[in-house]
Short mmCIF file of C-alpha atoms and ligand atoms in Angstrom, two decimals:
data_model
loop_
_atom_site.label_atom_id
_atom_site.label_comp_id
_atom_site.label_asym_id
_atom_site.label_seq_id
_atom_site.Cartn_x
_atom_site.Cartn_y
_atom_site.Cartn_z
CA MET A 1 3.38 55.56 6.29
CA LEU A 2 6.67 55.38 8.17
CA GLU A 3 9.26 54.60 5.48
CA ARG A 4 11.87 57.02 6.75
CA SER A 5 11.33 55.94 10.37
CA ASP A 6 11.70 52.31 9.26
CA SER A 7 15.04 53.01 7.59
CA LEU A 8 16.18 55.21 10.50
CA LEU A 9 15.34 52.40 12.91
CA SER A 10 17.46 49.86 11.06
CA ARG A 11 20.32 52.38 10.95
CA ALA A 12 19.83 53.19 14.64
CA ARG A 13 19.89 49.50 15.62
CA LYS A 14 23.40 49.24 14.18
CA VAL A 15 24.80 51.73 16.69
CA MET A 16 22.45 51.73 19.70
CA PRO A 17 20.84 48.87 21.67
CA GLY A 18 17.34 48.49 20.19
CA GLY A 19 18.00 51.69 18.23
CA VAL A 20 16.88 53.80 21.17
CA ASN A 21 18.24 55.49 24.27
CA SER A 22 15.40 54.38 26.52
CA PRO A 23 13.65 51.00 26.09
CA VAL A 24 10.02 52.16 26.09
CA ARG A 25 10.69 54.22 22.95
CA ALA A 26 11.24 51.04 20.93
CA PHE A 27 7.49 50.20 20.94
CA LYS A 28 8.27 46.62 22.04
CA SER A 29 5.02 46.22 23.97
CA VAL A 30 2.77 47.59 21.20
CA GLY A 31 4.79 46.37 18.20
CA GLY A 32 5.43 48.27 15.01
CA THR A 33 7.93 50.99 14.14
CA PRO A 34 8.31 53.97 16.45
CA PRO A 35 8.02 57.21 14.50
CA PHE A 36 11.34 59.09 14.56
CA ILE A 37 10.41 62.59 15.68
CA GLU A 38 12.00 65.60 13.99
CA ARG A 39 10.36 68.52 15.77
CA ALA A 40 7.60 69.49 18.18
CA LYS A 41 5.51 72.58 18.85
CA GLY A 42 2.69 73.07 21.36
CA ALA A 43 0.58 69.91 21.51
CA HIS A 44 2.02 68.58 18.23
CA ILE A 45 4.97 66.44 17.24
CA PHE A 46 6.14 65.81 13.67
CA ASP A 47 7.92 62.70 12.45
CA ALA A 48 10.57 62.05 9.79
CA ASP A 49 7.89 61.05 7.27
CA GLY A 50 6.06 64.36 7.62
CA ASN A 51 3.27 62.93 9.80
CA GLU A 52 1.76 65.20 12.44
CA TYR A 53 0.45 63.93 15.78
CA ILE A 54 -1.42 65.39 18.72
CA ASP A 55 0.93 64.36 21.51
CA PHE A 56 -0.31 63.04 24.89
CA VAL A 57 3.12 61.75 25.95
CA LEU A 58 4.74 65.23 26.09
CA THR A 59 8.22 63.63 26.41
CA TRP A 60 6.80 61.56 29.34
CA GLY A 61 5.43 64.57 31.19
CA PRO A 62 7.83 67.55 31.01
CA ALA A 63 6.15 69.54 28.20
CA ILE A 64 3.26 70.85 30.32
CA LEU A 65 3.57 74.29 28.65
CA GLY A 66 3.54 72.59 25.26
CA HIS A 67 6.61 71.76 23.20
CA ALA A 68 9.01 74.62 22.42
CA HIS A 69 7.18 77.23 24.48
CA PRO A 70 8.48 80.58 23.20
CA ALA A 71 9.33 81.94 26.66
CA VAL A 72 11.39 78.83 27.52
CA ILE A 73 13.17 78.81 24.16
CA GLU A 74 13.93 82.54 24.33
CA ALA A 75 15.29 82.36 27.88
CA CYS A 76 17.47 79.32 27.09
CA LYS A 77 18.85 80.93 23.93
CA LYS A 78 19.88 83.97 25.97
CA ALA A 79 21.34 81.82 28.74
CA LEU A 80 23.40 79.88 26.18
CA ASP A 81 25.20 83.09 25.21
CA ASN A 82 26.61 83.09 28.75
CA GLY A 83 27.89 79.52 28.49
CA SER A 84 26.25 76.18 29.23
CA SER A 85 27.93 74.95 32.38
CA PHE A 86 30.30 76.37 34.97
CA GLY A 87 30.61 73.63 37.60
CA ALA A 88 30.29 76.39 40.16
CA PRO A 89 27.43 77.87 42.19
CA THR A 90 25.11 80.29 40.36
CA GLU A 91 22.27 82.59 41.44
CA LEU A 92 20.01 80.78 38.97
CA GLU A 93 20.15 77.62 41.12
CA ILE A 94 19.10 79.62 44.19
CA ARG A 95 16.13 81.02 42.24
CA LEU A 96 14.92 77.57 41.16
CA ALA A 97 15.35 76.12 44.65
CA GLU A 98 13.37 79.06 46.06
CA LEU A 99 10.57 78.47 43.53
CA VAL A 100 10.39 74.85 44.70
CA THR A 101 10.34 75.72 48.42
CA ASP A 102 7.61 78.33 47.70
CA ARG A 103 5.41 75.77 45.96
CA VAL A 104 5.83 72.46 47.74
CA PRO A 105 4.64 71.89 51.29
CA GLY A 106 7.37 70.82 53.72
CA VAL A 107 10.38 71.52 51.49
CA ASP A 108 13.18 73.41 53.26
CA LEU A 109 16.20 72.29 51.19
CA VAL A 110 16.59 71.18 47.56
CA ARG A 111 19.42 69.39 45.74
CA LEU A 112 19.38 69.58 41.95
CA VAL A 113 20.48 66.52 39.95
CA ASN A 114 20.18 65.41 36.32
CA SER A 115 17.51 62.71 36.19
CA GLY A 116 14.64 61.23 38.14
CA THR A 117 16.71 58.10 38.66
CA GLU A 118 19.46 60.15 40.26
CA ALA A 119 16.91 61.96 42.45
CA CYS A 120 15.33 58.73 43.69
CA MET A 121 18.56 56.83 44.27
CA SER A 122 19.94 59.80 46.19
CA ALA A 123 16.78 60.12 48.28
CA ILE A 124 17.00 56.52 49.48
CA ARG A 125 20.71 56.99 50.26
CA VAL A 126 19.82 60.02 52.41
CA ALA A 127 17.09 58.03 54.15
CA ARG A 128 19.51 55.17 54.85
CA GLY A 129 22.15 57.63 56.07
CA ALA A 130 19.68 59.51 58.26
CA THR A 131 18.21 56.39 59.89
CA GLY A 132 21.22 54.05 59.86
CA ARG A 133 18.95 51.37 58.41
CA ASP A 134 19.44 49.38 55.19
CA LYS A 135 16.06 48.22 53.91
CA ILE A 136 13.58 50.17 51.80
CA VAL A 137 10.00 49.44 50.77
CA LYS A 138 8.72 50.13 47.28
CA PHE A 139 5.45 49.14 45.61
CA GLU A 140 4.76 46.64 42.85
CA GLY A 141 4.26 48.57 39.63
CA CYS A 142 5.89 51.75 40.86
CA TYR A 143 8.96 52.92 38.93
CA HIS A 144 11.64 55.13 40.44
CA GLY A 145 14.23 54.99 37.66
CA HIS A 146 16.81 52.33 36.88
CA ALA A 147 19.00 52.36 40.01
CA ASP A 148 19.71 48.81 41.21
CA SER A 149 17.61 49.13 44.38
CA PHE A 150 14.49 49.76 42.30
CA LEU A 151 14.83 47.01 39.67
CA ILE A 152 13.36 44.45 42.02
CA ALA A 153 10.42 42.10 41.62
CA ALA A 154 8.26 40.85 44.43
CA GLY A 155 9.74 37.83 46.18
CA SER A 156 7.90 34.51 46.06
CA GLY A 157 5.95 35.11 49.27
CA ALA A 158 4.38 38.42 50.25
CA LEU A 159 6.92 38.95 53.00
CA THR A 160 10.00 37.49 51.37
CA LEU A 161 12.89 39.66 50.26
CA GLY A 162 12.85 41.14 46.76
CA THR A 163 14.50 39.41 43.84
CA PRO A 164 16.35 41.19 41.00
CA ASN A 165 14.20 41.85 37.93
CA SER A 166 17.16 42.77 35.78
CA PRO A 167 20.41 40.91 35.15
CA GLY A 168 23.24 42.82 36.76
CA VAL A 169 21.31 43.60 39.95
CA THR A 170 22.88 41.60 42.76
CA LYS A 171 21.05 39.46 45.30
CA GLY A 172 22.81 41.56 47.94
CA THR A 173 21.09 44.67 46.63
CA ALA A 174 17.76 42.96 46.12
CA GLN A 175 17.58 41.69 49.69
CA ASP A 176 17.37 45.27 50.95
CA THR A 177 14.30 46.11 48.85
CA LEU A 178 10.92 44.90 50.07
CA LEU A 179 7.79 44.98 47.91
CA ALA A 180 4.36 46.12 49.09
CA ARG A 181 1.02 46.59 47.29
CA PHE A 182 -0.28 50.07 46.41
CA ASN A 183 -3.54 51.06 48.17
CA ASN A 184 -2.97 48.20 50.64
CA ILE A 185 -1.70 49.59 53.94
CA GLU A 186 -1.84 46.14 55.53
CA SER A 187 0.87 44.94 53.13
CA VAL A 188 3.10 47.77 54.35
CA GLN A 189 2.37 47.15 58.02
CA ALA A 190 3.20 43.47 57.53
CA LEU A 191 6.65 44.35 56.16
CA PHE A 192 7.40 46.58 59.14
CA ASP A 193 6.23 43.81 61.49
CA ALA A 194 8.49 41.30 59.71
CA ASN A 195 11.50 43.64 59.62
CA PRO A 196 11.44 45.55 62.92
CA GLY A 197 13.96 48.39 63.11
CA GLU A 198 15.40 47.61 59.65
CA ILE A 199 13.38 49.73 57.21
CA ALA A 200 14.87 53.16 56.44
CA ALA A 201 12.12 54.43 54.17
CA VAL A 202 9.08 53.74 52.07
CA ILE A 203 9.27 55.25 48.57
CA VAL A 204 6.05 55.62 46.61
CA GLU A 205 4.65 57.31 43.53
CA PRO A 206 1.78 59.21 45.19
CA ILE A 207 -0.25 58.56 42.03
CA CYS A 208 1.01 55.47 40.20
CA GLY A 209 1.95 56.60 36.70
CA ASN A 210 4.08 53.65 35.59
CA THR A 211 1.34 51.06 35.62
CA GLY A 212 -1.32 53.23 34.00
CA CYS A 213 -2.80 55.98 36.19
CA ILE A 214 -3.80 54.70 39.66
CA PRO A 215 -4.66 57.36 42.29
CA PRO A 216 -4.35 56.59 46.02
CA ARG A 217 -7.58 55.60 47.83
CA ASP A 218 -8.91 55.98 51.40
CA ASN A 219 -6.16 58.28 52.65
CA PHE A 220 -3.54 55.71 51.65
CA LEU A 221 -0.74 58.31 51.65
CA GLY A 222 -1.71 59.63 55.07
CA GLU A 223 -1.77 56.07 56.40
CA LEU A 224 1.64 55.43 54.82
CA LYS A 225 3.10 58.41 56.64
CA ARG A 226 1.58 57.23 59.91
CA VAL A 227 2.97 53.69 59.57
CA CYS A 228 6.41 55.00 58.56
CA HIS A 229 6.68 57.38 61.50
CA GLU A 230 5.32 54.83 63.99
CA ASN A 231 8.20 52.56 62.92
CA GLY A 232 10.99 55.17 62.77
CA ALA A 233 11.11 55.17 58.96
CA LEU A 234 10.94 58.04 56.48
CA LEU A 235 8.32 58.56 53.77
CA ILE A 236 9.63 59.47 50.31
CA LEU A 237 7.14 60.74 47.72
CA ASP A 238 8.50 60.18 44.24
CA GLU A 239 6.90 63.16 42.50
CA VAL A 240 9.10 62.96 39.42
CA MET A 241 5.91 62.55 37.36
CA THR A 242 3.31 64.24 39.58
CA GLY A 243 5.37 67.16 40.88
CA PHE A 244 4.22 70.53 39.47
CA ARG A 245 2.03 68.41 37.13
CA VAL A 246 -1.13 67.51 39.07
CA ALA A 247 -1.12 70.78 41.06
CA ARG A 248 1.20 73.69 41.83
CA GLY A 249 2.35 71.82 44.93
CA GLY A 250 2.11 68.39 43.31
CA ALA A 251 0.39 65.37 44.78
CA ALA A 252 1.46 66.44 48.28
CA GLU A 253 -0.87 69.42 47.85
CA VAL A 254 -3.69 67.39 46.29
CA TYR A 255 -3.67 64.78 49.08
CA ASP A 256 -2.42 67.07 51.86
CA VAL A 257 0.45 64.77 52.86
CA GLN A 258 3.95 66.09 53.61
CA PRO A 259 6.65 63.42 53.26
CA ASP A 260 10.13 63.57 54.75
CA LEU A 261 11.69 63.55 51.26
CA TYR A 262 10.50 64.33 47.74
CA CYS A 263 11.86 63.43 44.33
CA PHE A 264 11.17 65.73 41.40
CA GLY A 265 11.96 65.70 37.69
CA LYS A 266 10.23 66.08 34.31
CA VAL A 267 8.17 69.33 34.60
CA LEU A 268 10.79 70.79 36.95
CA GLY A 269 13.34 70.77 34.13
CA GLY A 270 10.92 71.99 31.44
CA GLY A 271 12.20 69.32 29.05
CA PHE A 272 15.88 69.59 30.00
CA PRO A 273 17.91 67.03 31.99
CA LEU A 274 17.09 68.36 35.44
CA ALA A 275 15.63 66.72 38.54
CA ALA A 276 15.87 67.17 42.28
CA TYR A 277 15.42 65.62 45.67
CA ALA A 278 14.23 67.77 48.52
CA GLY A 279 12.83 67.69 52.00
CA THR A 280 12.83 68.97 55.53
CA GLU A 281 15.87 70.72 56.96
CA GLU A 282 16.27 67.91 59.50
CA VAL A 283 16.64 65.25 56.83
CA MET A 284 18.38 67.22 54.07
CA ARG A 285 21.10 68.54 56.37
CA ASN A 286 22.52 65.01 56.13
CA VAL A 287 23.55 65.72 52.52
CA ALA A 288 27.21 66.60 51.81
CA PRO A 289 28.81 69.02 52.26
CA ASP A 290 26.59 69.89 55.26
CA GLY A 291 26.33 66.25 56.25
CA LYS A 292 28.01 62.95 55.47
CA VAL A 293 25.68 61.47 52.83
CA TYR A 294 27.63 61.87 49.62
CA GLN A 295 26.07 62.81 46.27
CA ALA A 296 27.56 64.89 43.47
CA GLY A 297 27.26 65.73 39.76
CA THR A 298 29.28 67.56 37.11
CA LEU A 299 26.24 69.01 35.38
CA SER A 300 23.96 69.30 38.39
CA GLY A 301 22.16 72.65 38.35
CA ASN A 302 23.56 73.64 34.96
CA PRO A 303 22.40 77.10 33.95
CA ILE A 304 20.50 76.13 30.77
CA ALA A 305 18.34 73.45 32.37
CA VAL A 306 17.82 75.60 35.44
CA THR A 307 16.74 78.52 33.22
CA ALA A 308 14.17 76.24 31.53
CA GLY A 309 12.94 75.09 34.94
CA ILE A 310 12.61 78.63 36.28
CA VAL A 311 10.64 79.86 33.26
CA THR A 312 8.43 76.76 33.31
CA LEU A 313 7.51 77.07 36.99
CA GLU A 314 6.94 80.82 36.65
CA HIS A 315 4.50 80.19 33.80
CA LEU A 316 2.60 77.56 35.79
CA THR A 317 0.14 79.97 37.38
CA PRO A 318 -3.06 78.98 39.22
CA GLU A 319 -5.00 79.93 36.07
CA VAL A 320 -2.89 77.53 33.97
CA TYR A 321 -3.63 74.69 36.39
CA GLU A 322 -7.33 75.52 36.19
CA GLN A 323 -7.17 75.37 32.38
CA LEU A 324 -5.27 72.06 32.45
CA ASP A 325 -7.82 70.61 34.86
CA ALA A 326 -10.69 71.76 32.63
CA SER A 327 -9.10 70.00 29.64
CA GLY A 328 -8.66 66.86 31.77
CA ALA A 329 -12.28 67.01 32.90
CA LYS A 330 -13.40 67.34 29.26
CA ILE A 331 -11.47 64.22 28.22
CA GLU A 332 -12.72 62.30 31.26
CA ALA A 333 -16.37 63.20 30.61
CA PHE A 334 -16.03 62.37 26.90
CA ILE A 335 -14.59 58.90 27.61
CA ALA A 336 -17.16 58.27 30.38
CA ASP A 337 -19.93 59.05 27.87
CA LEU A 338 -18.42 56.65 25.30
CA ILE A 339 -18.23 53.90 27.93
CA ASP A 340 -21.86 54.54 28.91
CA ARG A 341 -23.16 54.64 25.34
CA HIS A 342 -21.17 51.68 23.99
CA GLY A 343 -20.63 49.61 27.11
CA TYR A 344 -16.88 49.42 26.48
CA PRO A 345 -15.08 47.33 29.17
CA ILE A 346 -12.85 50.27 30.02
CA THR A 347 -12.15 52.14 33.23
CA GLN A 348 -10.30 55.43 33.56
CA ALA A 349 -8.60 57.60 36.16
CA ARG A 350 -7.46 61.22 36.18
CA VAL A 351 -5.77 63.65 38.54
CA GLY A 352 -5.52 67.12 37.04
CA SER A 353 -3.71 66.86 33.71
CA MET A 354 -2.49 63.28 34.25
CA PHE A 355 -4.83 60.53 33.11
CA GLY A 356 -5.11 56.94 31.99
CA MET A 357 -7.50 54.38 30.53
CA PHE A 358 -7.47 50.70 31.46
CA PHE A 359 -8.77 48.18 28.93
CA SER A 360 -10.45 46.39 31.80
CA SER A 361 -13.83 46.74 33.49
CA GLU A 362 -12.29 46.19 36.93
CA ASP A 363 -11.98 48.95 39.50
CA ILE A 364 -8.17 49.16 39.31
CA ARG A 365 -6.50 49.87 42.68
CA GLU A 366 -3.09 48.23 42.18
CA HIS A 367 -0.58 46.93 39.65
CA ALA A 368 -1.46 43.23 39.84
CA GLN A 369 -4.98 43.98 38.62
CA VAL A 370 -3.64 45.74 35.52
CA THR A 371 -1.59 42.70 34.56
CA ALA A 372 -4.38 40.25 35.37
CA SER A 373 -7.39 42.03 33.90
CA CYS A 374 -6.40 44.33 31.01
CA ASP A 375 -6.97 43.37 27.38
CA PHE A 376 -3.50 44.22 26.05
CA GLU A 377 -4.33 43.16 22.52
CA ARG A 378 -7.24 45.53 22.30
CA PHE A 379 -5.13 48.29 23.85
CA ASN A 380 -2.50 47.75 21.15
CA LYS A 381 -5.18 47.91 18.42
CA PHE A 382 -6.50 51.13 19.93
CA PHE A 383 -2.98 52.55 20.24
CA HIS A 384 -2.06 51.90 16.61
CA THR A 385 -5.39 53.15 15.27
CA CYS A 386 -4.90 56.40 17.20
CA LEU A 387 -1.37 56.68 15.83
CA GLU A 388 -2.54 56.17 12.24
CA LYS A 389 -5.20 58.83 12.80
CA GLY A 390 -2.70 61.33 14.25
CA VAL A 391 -2.93 60.90 18.02
CA TYR A 392 0.28 59.88 19.82
CA LEU A 393 -0.34 58.00 23.08
CA ALA A 394 2.18 56.31 25.36
CA PRO A 395 3.09 52.97 23.72
CA SER A 396 2.06 50.83 26.69
CA GLN A 397 -1.00 50.07 28.81
CA TYR A 398 1.40 50.54 31.72
CA GLU A 399 1.85 54.26 31.11
CA ALA A 400 -0.13 57.44 31.81
CA GLY A 401 -1.13 60.31 29.51
CA PHE A 402 -0.49 64.02 29.97
CA LEU A 403 -2.06 67.31 28.91
CA CYS A 404 -0.41 70.60 28.06
CA ILE A 405 -1.80 74.13 27.74
CA ASN A 406 -2.27 73.58 23.99
CA HIS A 407 -4.71 70.68 24.44
CA THR A 408 -7.75 72.94 24.11
CA GLY A 409 -10.36 73.97 21.52
CA PRO A 410 -10.17 72.35 18.06
CA VAL A 411 -6.95 70.46 18.94
CA LEU A 412 -8.62 68.71 21.85
CA ASP A 413 -11.84 68.14 19.89
CA GLN A 414 -9.86 66.57 17.05
CA ALA A 415 -8.08 64.24 19.50
CA LEU A 416 -11.39 63.26 21.12
CA SER A 417 -12.96 62.31 17.81
CA VAL A 418 -9.89 60.19 16.96
CA ILE A 419 -10.20 58.47 20.35
CA GLU A 420 -13.89 57.79 19.64
CA GLU A 421 -13.15 56.36 16.18
CA SER A 422 -10.21 54.29 17.48
CA LEU A 423 -12.24 52.75 20.31
CA ALA A 424 -14.89 51.76 17.76
CA VAL A 425 -12.18 50.04 15.66
CA ALA A 426 -10.63 48.35 18.71
CA PHE A 427 -13.99 46.98 19.84
CA ALA A 428 -15.40 46.22 16.37
P1 KE4 B 1 14.33 59.43 34.69
O1 KE4 B 1 15.60 58.79 35.25
O2 KE4 B 1 13.79 58.68 33.50
O3 KE4 B 1 14.47 60.93 34.46
O4 KE4 B 1 13.21 59.32 35.84
C1 KE4 B 1 12.91 58.08 36.40
C2 KE4 B 1 11.51 58.13 36.99
C3 KE4 B 1 11.39 58.23 38.37
N1 KE4 B 1 10.18 58.29 38.97
C4 KE4 B 1 9.04 58.26 38.23
C5 KE4 B 1 7.71 58.32 38.92
C6 KE4 B 1 9.11 58.17 36.82
O5 KE4 B 1 7.95 58.12 36.10
C7 KE4 B 1 10.36 58.10 36.18
C8 KE4 B 1 10.51 57.96 34.67
N2 KE4 B 1 9.29 57.78 33.95
C9 KE4 B 1 9.40 57.06 32.69
C10 KE4 B 1 8.03 56.96 32.03
N3 KE4 B 1 7.00 56.51 32.82
C11 KE4 B 1 10.37 57.73 31.76
C12 KE4 B 1 10.32 57.23 30.35
C13 KE4 B 1 11.50 56.35 30.03
O6 KE4 B 1 11.88 55.51 30.86
O7 KE4 B 1 12.00 56.51 28.90
#
């Protein structure tokens, strides 16, 4: 039961919109009361009513080493003794930036910021500054944080200008964001043809993780880079979710595509408010104080978050990625077997330790298919049954799941049997 979470939620609603500090946490799309979490360790989280869950959200991706990894906690405790923020350059920031340039193909310069939103909004500003162009292209179903330029729905026609999908976003902003379809290079080419010389950049999640888990097909990312460069535009890979998650060098390594700019977050900060944008010397030299594109932040690169990031990346060895991939393969094979044996109308996708299930029998290649073909009711039934049985999934069909180093052995087996039981309930 969730008595304490229920009472905490009504108290929270009195002082915070929806009782939460980020909308998805309110469980609006799945219904019910969100458990208020008190602590977390490894693959487990524990709520205010004493319930224990095997966690596949991992604070939306960051906890790849498991919650409260001893090395991260120890290092941050020590760092705290030296103070939490100086607002001045530190050697720690150099170390983290060097770890990023070592790992990610085509990164020469890195700028640390505090959230994925800040990384993505800064990256498009740099692209606009570097090209002198105003328009950007994003993809339906991709999420790059809550900056105005990204809260845009597709216009009425395929080639019309975007329209705001949040009050408070102006038409003026929306008209500079164009919407394309993921895994559909023709939709991108058409936008360049309709807006010659006006598009500064295309920003894309290399693996869609905000509309379930949708990997790129048929060299889509390579084609995107080609079309961008043929039209004088930059390619931005938003690796806030995939960076250091799906491989040591992120999706850029998996798909062998080097963009002009990257956005990072989540794993990079090891669970602390830390993100970054990065890219080639040619593009990043536009950033102040070297260049004229302005971006700043009081707490950017603060020593505690940077310490967590350093320890996290240092612990993400090739062997750890192999173990994470093995856990992902085990889940994938288990679900494939359930689909075969029971004929469930479900499809799934996985890249490394990022995965997702669609309650649809369609071969999902883009966002519109998720909305049109998924059985949201059955997903919600499955979600709540898992929660009751102690498995904590993302509270939306439009999200992905994540694995940490503690999702192995009996913990993973326990989660798999809950998933099997919960599918049986959802399809009873
Ligand atoms: P933040 O501003 O939330 O740190 O990052 C924004 C962001 C940017 N790019 C990608 C690919 C992202 O997935 C995100 C944030 N992801 C969501 C969950 N899918 C965060 C959860 C939330 O909004 O509470």
